[in-house]
């Protein structure tokens, strides 16, 4: 079975996009942007706020911080089984 390799950037951005979780985007020049990520590709991100959309180039982004907790990966079945049998 071949398991498709996913990079953490795509998994993270897709998670906050699908969940419509508001994010704060810090740019390398210190500017802070806030909104909801509606789309992204290899080079840019669309950020929507108050009915307006901004195209932000990824090379200008320093940090993307979600407003709340997110779960990027599902726990593996072996970890779940181990946790269920571990009496801690």
Coordinates of N, CA and C in Angstrom, one line a residue:
X1 N 0.8 -1.2 0.0 CA 0.0 0.0 0.0 C 0.9 1.2 0.0
X2 N 0.6 2.1 -0.9 CA 1.4 3.4 -1.0 C 0.6 4.5 -0.2
X3 N 1.3 5.1 0.7 CA 0.7 6.1 1.5 C 1.2 7.4 0.9
X4 N 0.3 8.3 0.6 CA 0.7 9.6 0.0 C 1.4 10.5 1.0
X5 N 2.5 11.0 0.7 CA 3.2 11.9 1.6 C 2.6 13.3 1.6
X6 N 2.3 13.9 2.7 CA 1.8 15.2 2.8 C 2.7 16.1 3.6
X7 N 2.9 17.3 3.1 CA 3.7 18.2 3.8 C 2.9 19.0 4.9
X8 N 3.5 19.4 5.9 CA 2.8 20.0 7.1 C 2.2 21.3 6.7
X9 N 2.8 22.0 5.8 CA 2.3 23.3 5.4 C 0.9 23.1 4.7
X10 N 0.8 22.2 3.8 CA -0.5 22.0 3.1 C -1.5 21.4 4.1
X11 N -1.1 20.5 5.0 CA -2.1 19.9 5.9 C -2.6 21.0 6.8
X12 N -1.7 21.9 7.3 CA -2.1 23.0 8.2 C -3.0 24.0 7.5
X13 N -2.6 24.4 6.4 CA -3.5 25.4 5.7 C -4.8 24.8 5.3
X14 N -4.8 23.6 4.8 CA -6.1 23.0 4.5 C -7.0 22.8 5.7
X15 N -6.4 22.5 6.8 CA -7.2 22.3 8.0 C -7.9 23.6 8.4
X16 N -7.1 24.7 8.5 CA -7.7 26.0 8.9 C -8.7 26.5 7.8
X17 N -8.4 26.2 6.5 CA -9.3 26.6 5.4 C -10.7 25.9 5.6
X18 N -10.6 24.5 5.7 CA -11.9 23.8 5.8 C -12.7 24.1 7.1
X19 N -12.0 24.3 8.2 CA -12.7 24.6 9.5 C -13.1 26.1 9.6
X20 N -12.6 26.9 8.6 CA -12.9 28.3 8.7 C -12.5 29.0 10.0
X21 N -11.4 28.4 10.5 CA -10.8 28.9 11.8 C -10.1 30.2 11.5
X22 N -10.5 31.3 12.1 CA -9.8 32.6 11.9 C -8.3 32.5 12.2
X23 N -7.5 33.1 11.5 CA -6.0 33.1 11.7 C -5.5 34.5 11.8
X24 N -4.3 34.6 12.4 CA -3.5 35.9 12.4 C -2.3 35.5 11.6
X25 N -2.0 36.3 10.5 CA -0.9 36.1 9.7 C 0.1 37.3 9.9
X26 N 1.3 36.9 10.4 CA 2.3 37.9 10.6 C 3.2 37.9 9.3
X27 N 3.5 39.1 8.8 CA 4.4 39.2 7.6 C 5.8 39.5 8.1
X28 N 6.7 39.3 7.2 CA 8.1 39.5 7.5 C 8.5 40.9 7.8
X29 N 7.6 41.9 7.3 CA 7.9 43.3 7.6 C 7.2 43.7 8.9
X30 N 6.5 42.8 9.7 CA 5.9 43.1 10.9 C 4.4 43.4 10.9
X31 N 3.9 43.5 9.7 CA 2.4 43.7 9.6 C 1.6 42.5 10.0
X32 N 0.5 42.8 10.7 CA -0.3 41.7 11.2 C -1.7 41.7 10.4
X33 N -2.0 40.6 9.8 CA -3.3 40.5 9.1 C -4.1 39.4 9.8
X34 N -5.4 39.6 9.8 CA -6.3 38.7 10.4 C -7.5 38.4 9.4
X35 N -7.9 37.1 9.5 CA -9.0 36.7 8.6 C -9.1 35.2 8.5
X36 N -9.9 34.8 7.5 CA -10.1 33.4 7.3 C -9.4 33.0 5.9
X37 N -8.6 31.9 5.9 CA -8.0 31.5 4.7 C -9.1 30.8 3.8
X38 N -9.3 31.3 2.6 CA -10.3 30.7 1.7 C -9.7 29.9 0.6
X39 N -8.4 30.0 0.4 CA -7.7 29.4 -0.7 C -6.2 29.5 -0.6
X40 N -5.5 28.6 -1.1 CA -4.0 28.7 -1.1 C -3.4 27.8 -2.2
X41 N -2.2 28.1 -2.7 CA -1.5 27.3 -3.6 C 0.0 27.3 -3.2
X42 N 0.9 27.0 -4.1 CA 2.3 26.9 -3.7 C 2.9 28.3 -3.4
X43 N 2.3 29.3 -3.9 CA 2.9 30.6 -3.8 C 2.1 31.7 -3.0
X44 N 0.8 31.5 -2.8 CA 0.0 32.5 -2.2 C -1.1 32.0 -1.4
X45 N -1.7 32.9 -0.6 CA -2.9 32.6 0.3 C -3.9 33.6 0.1
X46 N -5.2 33.3 0.0 CA -6.3 34.3 0.0 C -6.8 34.4 1.4
X47 N -6.8 35.6 1.9 CA -7.3 35.8 3.3 C -8.5 36.7 3.2
X48 N -9.6 36.3 3.8 CA -10.9 37.0 3.8 C -11.2 37.6 5.1
X49 N -11.7 38.9 5.1 CA -12.1 39.5 6.4 C -13.1 40.6 6.0
X50 N -14.2 40.7 6.7 CA -15.2 41.7 6.5 C -15.6 41.9 5.0
X51 N -15.8 40.8 4.3 CA -16.2 40.8 2.9 C -15.1 41.2 1.9
X52 N -13.9 41.4 2.4 CA -12.8 41.8 1.5 C -11.8 40.6 1.5
X53 N -11.2 40.4 0.3 CA -10.2 39.3 0.2 C -8.8 39.9 -0.2
X54 N -7.8 39.4 0.5 CA -6.4 39.9 0.2 C -5.6 38.7 -0.3
X55 N -4.8 38.9 -1.3 CA -3.9 37.9 -1.8 C -2.6 38.2 -1.1
X56 N -2.1 37.2 -0.4 CA -0.8 37.4 0.4 C 0.1 36.3 -0.2
X57 N 1.3 36.8 -0.6 CA 2.3 35.9 -1.1 C 3.0 35.2 0.0
X58 N 3.2 33.9 -0.1 CA 3.8 33.1 1.0 C 5.2 33.6 1.3
X59 N 6.0 34.1 0.4 CA 7.3 34.6 0.7 C 7.3 35.8 1.6
X60 N 6.2 36.4 1.8 CA 6.1 37.6 2.7 C 5.6 37.2 4.1
X61 N 5.2 35.9 4.2 CA 4.6 35.5 5.5 C 5.7 34.9 6.4
X62 N 5.6 35.4 7.7 CA 6.5 34.9 8.7 C 5.9 33.8 9.5
X63 N 4.6 34.0 10.0 CA 3.9 33.1 10.9 C 2.5 33.1 10.6
X64 N 1.8 32.0 10.7 CA 0.4 31.9 10.6 C -0.1 31.2 11.9
X65 N -0.9 32.0 12.7 CA -1.3 31.5 14.0 C -2.9 31.4 14.0
X66 N -3.4 30.2 14.2 CA -4.8 30.0 14.3 C -5.4 30.6 15.6
X67 N -6.6 31.0 15.6 CA -7.2 31.6 16.8 C -7.5 30.5 17.9
X68 N -7.6 29.3 17.5 CA -7.9 28.2 18.5 C -7.1 27.0 18.1
X69 N -7.2 26.0 19.0 CA -6.5 24.7 18.7 C -7.0 24.0 17.5
X70 N -6.0 23.3 16.8 CA -6.4 22.5 15.6 C -5.7 21.2 15.8
X71 N -6.3 20.2 15.1 CA -5.8 18.8 15.1 C -5.4 18.5 13.7
X72 N -4.1 18.4 13.5 CA -3.6 18.2 12.1 C -3.7 16.7 11.7
X73 N -3.4 15.8 12.5 CA -3.4 14.4 12.2 C -4.2 13.6 13.1
X74 N -4.9 12.6 12.6 CA -5.6 11.7 13.4 C -4.6 10.7 14.1
X75 N -4.9 10.4 15.4 CA -4.0 9.4 16.1 C -4.0 8.1 15.3
X76 N -2.8 7.5 15.3 CA -2.8 6.2 14.6 C -3.4 5.1 15.4
X77 N -3.9 4.1 14.8 CA -4.7 3.0 15.4 C -3.8 2.4 16.5
X78 N -2.5 2.2 16.3 CA -1.7 1.5 17.3 C -1.6 2.4 18.5
X79 N -1.5 3.7 18.3 CA -1.4 4.6 19.5 C -2.7 4.6 20.3
X80 N -3.9 4.5 19.6 CA -5.2 4.4 20.2 C -5.3 3.1 21.0
X81 N -4.9 2.0 20.4 CA -4.9 0.7 21.1 C -4.0 0.7 22.3
X82 N -2.9 1.3 22.2 CA -1.9 1.4 23.3 C -2.5 2.2 24.4
X83 N -3.1 3.4 24.1 CA -3.7 4.3 25.1 C -4.9 3.6 25.8
X84 N -5.6 2.8 25.1 CA -6.8 2.1 25.6 C -6.4 1.0 26.6
X85 N -5.3 0.4 26.4 CA -4.9 -0.7 27.3 C -3.9 -0.2 28.4
X86 N -3.4 1.0 28.3 CA -2.5 1.5 29.3 C -3.3 2.1 30.4
X87 N -3.1 1.6 31.7 CA -4.0 2.0 32.8 C -3.6 3.4 33.4
X88 N -2.8 4.2 32.8 CA -2.4 5.5 33.4 C -3.5 6.4 33.5

